[in-house]
XYZ file of C-alpha atoms in Angstrom:
322
model
C -0.068 -0.015 -0.040
C 2.891 2.413 0.781
C 4.394 1.639 -2.705
C 1.058 2.294 -4.359
C 0.762 5.582 -2.491
C 4.247 6.652 -3.572
C 3.429 5.825 -7.204
C 0.230 7.847 -7.163
C 1.943 10.819 -5.502
C 4.581 10.555 -8.136
C 1.944 10.593 -10.875
C 0.500 13.804 -9.490
C 3.785 15.483 -9.767
C 4.447 14.080 -13.281
C 1.773 15.521 -15.453
C 1.022 14.196 -18.915
C 2.601 16.659 -21.390
C 0.529 18.621 -23.995
C 1.685 17.986 -27.484
C 0.906 19.963 -30.611
C -0.459 18.089 -33.628
C -0.983 19.269 -37.142
C -4.532 17.973 -37.574
C -3.789 14.276 -36.973
C -2.414 12.236 -34.086
C -1.763 8.555 -33.287
C -4.821 6.548 -32.130
C -4.726 4.925 -28.691
C -4.563 1.162 -28.268
C -8.264 1.135 -27.351
C -9.148 2.983 -30.481
C -7.142 0.668 -32.569
C -9.221 -2.246 -31.246
C -12.568 -0.618 -32.152
C -11.298 0.438 -35.615
C -10.401 -3.179 -36.282
C -13.865 -4.244 -35.040
C -15.422 -1.832 -37.348
C -13.281 -2.983 -40.334
C -14.277 -6.643 -39.697
C -17.958 -5.846 -39.421
C -18.693 -2.434 -40.902
C -22.030 -0.804 -40.527
C -22.884 -2.372 -37.195
C -24.191 -0.196 -34.371
C -22.660 -2.549 -31.720
C -20.415 0.157 -30.181
C -22.984 3.034 -30.225
C -23.507 4.533 -26.779
C -27.077 5.777 -26.744
C -28.869 7.694 -24.061
C -32.394 9.004 -23.640
C -33.074 11.894 -21.261
C -36.472 13.371 -20.427
C -36.407 17.243 -19.949
C -39.276 18.654 -17.931
C -40.072 22.400 -17.778
C -39.561 25.211 -20.197
C -36.662 24.494 -22.497
C -34.368 27.128 -24.023
C -33.473 25.274 -27.258
C -30.864 27.730 -28.600
C -29.056 27.558 -25.209
C -29.179 23.808 -25.218
C -27.611 23.656 -28.773
C -25.025 26.194 -27.691
C -24.260 24.175 -24.636
C -23.558 21.097 -26.874
C -21.187 23.145 -29.018
C -19.440 24.459 -25.953
C -18.660 20.939 -24.611
C -17.753 19.766 -28.101
C -15.304 22.604 -28.458
C -13.629 21.831 -25.190
C -12.967 18.139 -25.942
C -10.990 17.367 -29.120
C -12.187 13.785 -29.069
C -15.701 14.944 -29.765
C -14.461 16.506 -33.026
C -12.464 13.529 -34.092
C -12.709 11.170 -37.113
C -10.212 8.416 -38.036
C -8.033 7.556 -41.027
C -5.183 5.364 -42.123
C -1.931 7.105 -42.606
C 1.166 5.076 -43.573
C -0.651 1.940 -42.380
C -1.277 3.546 -38.960
C -4.645 4.529 -37.582
C -4.728 8.167 -36.795
C -7.131 10.654 -35.071
C -8.034 13.491 -37.292
C -9.027 16.432 -35.168
C -11.392 18.937 -36.785
C -11.248 22.566 -35.913
C -15.060 22.835 -35.988
C -17.901 20.480 -35.257
C -20.659 19.362 -37.674
C -23.025 18.951 -34.784
C -26.631 20.096 -35.095
C -29.788 19.539 -32.958
C -32.717 18.542 -35.140
C -36.137 18.813 -33.571
C -39.112 16.468 -34.076
C -42.402 17.985 -32.970
C -44.734 15.302 -31.602
C -46.958 17.665 -29.688
C -49.917 17.063 -31.954
C -49.948 13.415 -31.270
C -51.953 11.681 -28.470
C -50.051 10.530 -25.426
C -50.131 6.864 -26.533
C -49.045 7.836 -30.091
C -46.264 9.924 -28.614
C -44.942 7.025 -26.659
C -44.913 4.737 -29.668
C -43.244 7.339 -31.823
C -40.603 8.073 -29.192
C -39.764 4.335 -28.996
C -39.453 4.130 -32.761
C -37.220 7.167 -33.083
C -35.018 6.177 -30.047
C -34.455 2.690 -31.474
C -33.718 3.992 -34.982
C -31.373 6.448 -33.561
C -29.513 3.955 -31.408
C -29.153 1.504 -34.271
C -27.984 4.007 -36.842
C -24.277 3.254 -37.478
C -21.435 5.757 -37.719
C -18.815 5.949 -40.398
C -15.598 6.430 -38.428
C -13.867 8.257 -41.361
C -16.501 10.838 -42.312
C -19.296 11.193 -39.756
C -19.415 13.306 -36.708
C -19.260 10.705 -33.993
C -21.633 12.558 -31.712
C -25.287 13.241 -32.583
C -28.462 14.188 -30.838
C -32.179 14.732 -31.549
C -34.763 16.612 -29.527
C -38.321 15.298 -29.520
C -40.927 17.909 -28.454
C -43.810 16.443 -26.555
C -45.241 19.873 -25.338
C -44.058 23.222 -24.329
C -43.008 21.759 -20.943
C -41.782 18.239 -21.952
C -39.072 17.038 -24.267
C -37.024 13.946 -24.891
C -33.357 14.312 -25.822
C -31.799 11.417 -27.727
C -28.033 11.360 -27.526
C -25.714 8.956 -29.304
C -21.952 8.753 -29.762
C -19.493 6.086 -30.807
C -17.590 4.209 -28.174
C -14.323 4.986 -29.973
C -14.410 8.556 -28.646
C -16.021 8.122 -25.210
C -16.888 5.612 -22.419
C -19.278 5.412 -19.526
C -17.214 7.698 -17.327
C -17.118 10.155 -20.196
C -20.927 10.247 -20.362
C -21.041 11.557 -16.723
C -18.532 14.243 -17.619
C -20.491 15.256 -20.712
C -23.785 15.411 -18.836
C -22.181 17.507 -16.073
C -20.523 20.016 -18.312
C -23.643 20.207 -20.586
C -25.746 21.009 -17.543
C -23.348 23.697 -16.240
C -23.160 25.350 -19.680
C -26.959 25.305 -20.147
C -27.506 26.885 -16.672
C -25.028 29.532 -17.456
C -26.470 30.422 -20.890
C -30.048 30.567 -19.593
C -28.897 32.964 -16.886
C -27.240 35.187 -19.471
C -23.681 34.310 -18.398
C -20.660 32.513 -19.955
C -20.040 29.013 -18.728
C -17.225 28.900 -16.068
C -15.727 25.519 -16.967
C -12.219 24.890 -15.799
C -9.604 24.615 -18.639
C -8.516 21.153 -19.649
C -4.772 20.727 -19.054
C -4.526 17.950 -21.788
C -6.583 16.419 -24.588
C -7.119 12.750 -25.456
C -4.421 12.874 -28.168
C -1.910 13.713 -25.368
C -3.057 10.557 -23.584
C -2.541 8.479 -26.751
C 1.004 9.722 -27.037
C 1.715 9.238 -23.308
C 0.347 5.679 -23.579
C 2.606 5.010 -26.423
C 5.582 6.231 -24.466
C 4.593 4.105 -21.429
C 4.809 1.004 -23.578
C 8.177 1.436 -25.091
C 11.336 -0.647 -24.471
C 9.546 -4.043 -24.832
C 6.886 -3.241 -22.189
C 4.093 -3.815 -24.684
C 5.563 -7.215 -25.651
C 5.904 -8.120 -21.920
C 2.205 -7.421 -21.450
C 1.235 -9.390 -24.495
C 3.310 -12.353 -23.277
C 1.746 -12.128 -19.815
C -1.825 -12.301 -21.250
C -1.000 -15.044 -23.724
C 0.273 -17.095 -20.874
C -2.761 -16.245 -18.608
C -5.251 -17.117 -21.286
C -3.477 -20.153 -22.805
C -5.563 -23.311 -23.225
C -8.741 -21.520 -22.221
C -11.945 -23.238 -23.333
C -13.377 -21.344 -26.324
C -16.850 -20.895 -24.737
C -19.066 -21.933 -21.871
C -21.022 -25.065 -22.702
C -24.387 -24.086 -21.269
C -27.383 -26.432 -21.424
C -29.389 -23.744 -23.297
C -32.810 -24.217 -24.893
C -31.553 -23.386 -28.411
C -28.238 -23.932 -30.295
C -25.504 -21.246 -30.321
C -25.764 -19.326 -33.632
C -22.873 -19.575 -36.072
C -22.582 -15.814 -36.139
C -22.778 -13.620 -33.092
C -25.911 -11.470 -33.119
C -25.365 -9.254 -30.004
C -29.045 -9.672 -29.150
C -29.026 -9.704 -25.461
C -30.817 -8.398 -22.411
C -30.127 -7.139 -18.896
C -31.622 -8.734 -15.743
C -31.521 -6.455 -12.780
C -32.181 -7.482 -9.178
C -31.449 -6.219 -5.707
C -29.515 -8.120 -3.009
C -31.468 -7.538 0.257
C -29.686 -5.630 3.026
C -29.881 -8.700 5.285
C -27.663 -10.464 2.871
C -25.555 -7.533 1.628
C -24.218 -6.605 5.104
C -22.796 -10.162 5.958
C -21.403 -10.341 2.370
C -19.448 -7.087 2.999
C -18.283 -8.326 6.367
C -17.154 -11.649 4.941
C -15.287 -9.918 2.142
C -13.415 -7.692 4.704
C -12.619 -10.725 6.781
C -11.053 -12.509 3.842
C -9.087 -9.423 2.683
C -11.229 -9.202 -0.460
C -13.548 -6.586 -2.034
C -17.262 -7.122 -2.375
C -16.673 -7.310 -6.166
C -14.246 -10.172 -5.749
C -16.668 -12.096 -3.547
C -19.630 -11.678 -5.866
C -17.383 -12.618 -8.872
C -16.339 -15.843 -7.227
C -19.938 -16.762 -6.492
C -20.850 -15.991 -10.067
C -18.013 -18.132 -11.445
C -19.103 -21.061 -9.166
C -22.698 -20.731 -10.434
C -21.446 -20.765 -14.132
C -19.263 -23.782 -13.370
C -22.278 -25.641 -11.917
C -24.387 -24.924 -14.938
C -21.646 -25.655 -17.536
C -19.746 -28.520 -15.828
C -16.513 -26.691 -16.560
C -13.884 -25.981 -13.887
C -12.263 -22.982 -15.602
C -14.438 -19.940 -16.045
C -13.305 -16.706 -17.732
C -15.374 -13.539 -17.248
C -14.768 -10.214 -18.900
C -15.175 -7.134 -16.834
C -14.710 -3.420 -17.846
C -12.064 -1.372 -15.995
C -11.996 2.402 -16.112
C -8.411 2.641 -17.371
C -7.926 6.088 -15.961
C -4.726 5.430 -14.149
C -3.426 9.000 -14.065
C -5.003 11.981 -12.279
C -4.855 14.128 -15.460
C -7.438 11.775 -17.097
C -10.221 12.229 -14.475
C -12.094 15.022 -16.234
C -11.331 14.021 -19.879
C -13.865 12.708 -22.320
C -12.416 9.863 -24.286
C -12.169 6.032 -24.712
C -10.147 4.747 -21.725
C -12.135 1.772 -20.585
C -10.718 -1.701 -21.193
C -12.212 -5.127 -20.782
C -10.066 -7.486 -18.660
C -10.495 -11.236 -18.696
C -10.547 -12.795 -15.129
C -9.812 -16.437 -15.223
C -11.008 -18.480 -12.326
C -10.341 -22.189 -11.473
């Protein structure tokens, strides 16, 4: 713990350096992954991040659009497209955004018809793919239900943002909107670096065979891993992955959660580790396999300078359990 504290204190002193680029910059490792995914299966909306927000009360639409443009101007990644340059994937940073906020007026429809129309528009928006080379990778639509009720549909491609980024975007959008509607300029703190600086810093961190060492580690960790879980499902596994899934949400009662936390502390583990172990045991019982690999997303923001930056930092780590 002392060594970890020393490392983090050293990071706070050693800031990521700002680097000037002439319109293009190297893509990060995460962006390279998604570019490859898009090349292998173009036109899929698999990596669209879609949100739907209901806005109640009087809405200043010009102020909202201006707020979007303000946040986009702050973060270069929201003005980025991608290209191949000398067989390398690069980020192309555009000085201005193509963003606009189209409005669909549904106020003349009945409440039930509005609900149906909102669902259709939301699904169509979420499924509409991006062209990583030419499209603005952030878009929005405003659905007007009445003078005091709107639905904001917001979609961007995962290659320029992640879940953490969405919280940053919403926070800054709200601050900008509140300022504009009050007749003031948004007081958003300046960003010390941009995502391109992170990509360069990441590249520097993995020099001198460090990238190959990490590759070797993971190849060893995941060697001889069963290709998939052999579940006794009610229908055969399709030959081609469809990405048609669902989410099942449930709540662990407080009477169970408290002893789970206490047990985790007693064993020197986190609650996540305890629940993961239980989940792996469950999957093992269903599949009859004694090695279970589960992918879990990690934030990937391992430097203080990255905390308030919009970008694609998240990584999926394979946790192999016996």
